[in-house]
Coordinates of C-alpha atoms in Angstrom, one line a residue:
M297 CA 4.4 -18.1 3.4
S298 CA 1.0 -16.4 3.3
N299 CA -0.5 -14.2 6.1
D300 CA -2.9 -17.0 7.1
N301 CA 0.0 -19.5 7.5
S302 CA 2.1 -17.1 9.5
R303 CA -0.6 -16.0 12.0
P304 CA -0.4 -19.3 14.0
I305 CA 3.3 -18.7 14.5
I306 CA 2.8 -15.1 15.6
G307 CA -0.1 -16.2 17.8
L308 CA 2.0 -18.9 19.6
V309 CA 4.8 -16.4 20.2
L310 CA 2.4 -13.9 21.7
L311 CA 0.8 -16.6 23.7
G312 CA 4.1 -17.8 25.1
L313 CA 5.3 -14.3 25.9
G314 CA 2.0 -13.5 27.6
I315 CA 2.2 -16.5 29.8
L316 CA 5.8 -15.7 30.8
F317 CA 4.9 -12.1 31.7
L318 CA 1.9 -13.3 33.7
L319 CA 4.0 -15.7 35.7
H320 CA 6.6 -13.1 36.3
N321 CA 4.0 -10.5 37.4
L322 CA 2.4 -13.1 39.8
G323 CA 5.7 -13.5 41.5
V324 CA 6.8 -16.8 40.1
N325 CA 10.6 -16.8 40.2
I326 CA 11.8 -18.1 36.8
G327 CA 14.9 -15.9 36.8
E328 CA 17.2 -16.0 33.9
T329 CA 15.0 -18.5 32.1
F330 CA 12.2 -15.9 31.9
I331 CA 14.6 -13.3 30.4
A332 CA 16.0 -15.8 27.9
L333 CA 12.6 -17.0 26.9
V334 CA 11.5 -13.3 26.4
F335 CA 14.4 -12.7 24.0
A336 CA 13.8 -16.0 22.3
G337 CA 10.1 -15.2 21.8
A338 CA 11.0 -11.8 20.4
G339 CA 13.5 -13.4 18.0
L340 CA 11.0 -15.9 16.8
G341 CA 8.5 -13.1 16.3
F342 CA 10.9 -11.4 13.9
L343 CA 11.6 -14.6 12.1
A344 CA 7.9 -15.2 11.8
F345 CA 7.6 -11.8 10.0
F346 CA 10.4 -12.9 7.7
F347 CA 8.7 -16.2 6.8
Q348 CA 5.5 -14.2 6.2
D349 CA 7.2 -12.1 3.5
R350 CA 10.6 -13.4 2.3
T351 CA 11.0 -10.5 -0.1
R352 CA 11.8 -8.4 3.0
P353 CA 14.7 -10.2 4.7
W354 CA 15.7 -7.5 7.2
P355 CA 13.9 -9.2 10.1
L356 CA 16.5 -12.0 9.9
I357 CA 19.1 -9.7 11.6
P358 CA 17.2 -8.8 14.8
G359 CA 15.6 -12.3 14.9
L360 CA 18.9 -14.1 14.9
V361 CA 20.5 -11.5 17.2
L362 CA 17.7 -11.9 19.8
L363 CA 17.9 -15.7 19.6
A364 CA 21.7 -15.5 20.2
I365 CA 21.2 -13.2 23.2
A366 CA 18.7 -15.8 24.5
G367 CA 21.3 -18.5 24.1
L368 CA 23.9 -16.4 25.9
I369 CA 21.6 -15.8 28.8
A370 CA 20.5 -19.4 29.1
F371 CA 23.8 -21.2 28.3
G372 CA 26.4 -18.5 29.0
D373 CA 28.3 -20.6 31.5
Q374 CA 28.5 -23.6 29.2
L375 CA 29.5 -21.5 26.2
G376 CA 32.3 -19.7 28.0
E377 CA 34.6 -18.0 25.5
L378 CA 32.5 -19.1 22.6
G379 CA 29.7 -16.8 23.7
G380 CA 31.1 -13.8 21.9
S381 CA 31.6 -15.9 18.7
L382 CA 28.0 -17.0 18.9
F383 CA 26.7 -13.4 19.1
L384 CA 29.0 -12.1 16.3
G385 CA 28.2 -15.1 14.1
A386 CA 24.4 -14.6 14.6
I387 CA 24.7 -11.0 13.3
G388 CA 26.9 -12.1 10.4
L389 CA 24.4 -14.8 9.4
G390 CA 21.6 -12.3 9.5
F391 CA 23.4 -10.0 7.0
L392 CA 24.2 -12.9 4.8
G393 CA 20.6 -13.9 4.8
V394 CA 19.7 -10.4 3.7
Y395 CA 21.9 -11.0 0.6
L396 CA 20.9 -14.6 -0.1
Y397 CA 17.2 -13.7 -0.2
R398 CA 17.6 -10.5 -2.1
R399 CA 20.7 -10.7 -4.3
E400 CA 20.6 -7.0 -5.1
N401 CA 21.6 -6.4 -1.5
W402 CA 25.3 -7.1 -2.3
W403 CA 26.4 -4.6 0.4
A404 CA 25.2 -7.1 3.1
I405 CA 28.1 -9.4 2.2
I406 CA 30.6 -6.9 3.7
P407 CA 29.2 -6.7 7.3
G408 CA 28.2 -10.4 7.1
G409 CA 31.6 -11.7 6.0
T410 CA 33.4 -9.4 8.4
L411 CA 31.3 -10.4 11.4
L412 CA 31.6 -14.1 10.6
T413 CA 35.3 -13.7 10.3
L414 CA 35.5 -11.9 13.7
A415 CA 33.3 -14.7 15.1
L416 CA 35.8 -17.4 13.9
V417 CA 38.8 -15.4 15.1
A418 CA 37.3 -14.7 18.5
G419 CA 36.5 -18.4 18.9
L420 CA 40.0 -19.6 17.9
E421 CA 41.8 -17.0 20.1
G422 CA 39.5 -17.5 23.1
V423 CA 39.4 -21.2 23.2
W424 CA 42.6 -22.4 21.6
G425 CA 44.7 -19.3 21.9
I426 CA 45.5 -19.1 18.2
D427 CA 46.6 -15.8 16.8
G428 CA 43.9 -14.9 14.4
G429 CA 45.6 -12.0 12.5
T430 CA 46.2 -14.0 9.4
L431 CA 42.8 -15.6 9.5
F432 CA 41.1 -12.1 9.9
F433 CA 42.7 -10.7 6.8
L434 CA 42.1 -13.9 4.9
G435 CA 38.4 -13.6 5.8
L436 CA 38.3 -10.0 4.6
T437 CA 39.9 -11.1 1.3
V438 CA 37.3 -13.8 0.8
T439 CA 34.5 -11.3 1.7
F440 CA 35.6 -8.7 -0.9
A441 CA 36.3 -11.4 -3.4
A442 CA 32.6 -12.4 -3.0
V443 CA 31.5 -8.8 -3.4
F444 CA 33.6 -8.7 -6.6
A445 CA 31.9 -11.9 -7.8
T446 CA 28.5 -10.1 -7.7
G447 CA 29.7 -7.6 -10.3
Q448 CA 31.1 -4.9 -8.1
R449 CA 34.5 -4.4 -9.8
W450 CA 35.8 -1.9 -7.2
A451 CA 35.9 -4.7 -4.6
I452 CA 39.0 -6.2 -6.3
F453 CA 41.2 -3.4 -4.8
P454 CA 40.4 -4.1 -1.1
A455 CA 40.6 -7.8 -1.9
I456 CA 44.1 -7.5 -3.3
A457 CA 45.1 -5.2 -0.4
T458 CA 43.9 -7.6 2.3
A459 CA 45.5 -10.5 0.4
L460 CA 48.8 -8.6 0.7
L461 CA 48.2 -8.1 4.4
V462 CA 47.7 -11.9 4.7
L463 CA 51.2 -12.4 3.2
L464 CA 52.7 -9.8 5.5
T465 CA 51.4 -11.6 8.6
I466 CA 53.2 -14.8 7.5
G467 CA 56.6 -15.0 9.2
W468 CA 58.6 -16.6 6.3
F469 CA 57.1 -14.1 3.8
R470 CA 58.2 -11.2 6.0
G471 CA 61.7 -12.6 6.2
A472 CA 61.9 -13.1 2.5
L473 CA 60.5 -9.6 1.9
E474 CA 63.4 -8.1 4.0
V475 CA 65.7 -9.5 1.4
L476 CA 63.6 -9.2 -1.8
L477 CA 62.6 -5.6 -1.3
P478 CA 66.1 -4.2 -1.1
L479 CA 67.1 -6.4 -4.1
A480 CA 64.2 -5.1 -6.0
M481 CA 65.2 -1.5 -5.2
I482 CA 68.8 -2.2 -6.3
T483 CA 67.6 -3.8 -9.5
V484 CA 65.3 -0.9 -10.4
G485 CA 67.9 1.7 -9.5
A486 CA 70.6 -0.1 -11.6
Y487 CA 68.2 -0.3 -14.5
L488 CA 67.4 3.4 -14.4
L489 CA 71.1 4.3 -14.3
W490 CA 71.9 2.0 -17.2
R491 CA 69.0 3.4 -19.2
E492 CA 70.1 7.0 -18.6
Q493 CA 73.7 6.1 -19.5
N494 CA 72.5 4.3 -22.6
R495 CA 70.4 7.3 -23.6
K496 CA 73.4 9.6 -23.3
S497 CA 75.6 7.3 -25.4
L498 CA 73.0 7.3 -28.2
E499 CA 72.9 11.1 -28.1
K500 CA 76.6 11.3 -28.7

């Protein structure tokens, strides 16, 4: 979007904020609505800067965060436990936008994926009371797998580590591991003893 096309958006945001501040200073009681609209206007202002120059996607983060805060102020009672998820999700989407519009910003996948995972976990635990431990590590696994897919080979190691943590949070796998791990140790120990005994026999 060119500068000429973005100026009306910025102008409308400034006009709206100016009217709100004027009403507030004149003593018109608009309460939380005023505060929410101020945050929303500031958020839209950042988004306007982004649409003005999409090669610089950083305004997505404060823009979406400020809009989320506006939503929490205006609809906090209705959102209830989902309010925290909304806030975390907005930050996560901002970071993912930084990557999607500039693919060299692969690093943004990590905070973006982590925050979106936390948003999902917070929503499930807060509303439905579901234990999100497994889901959290699964989200991290997907996040680092996505980083690996961008060509960052080191990311395979945290992806494998978090995948193992996913398995460890699953009850039946932990139960199986209590049996399989000692059996594996016995097998390896027996093999090492057999190999040493076989070596001594060959030397004779």
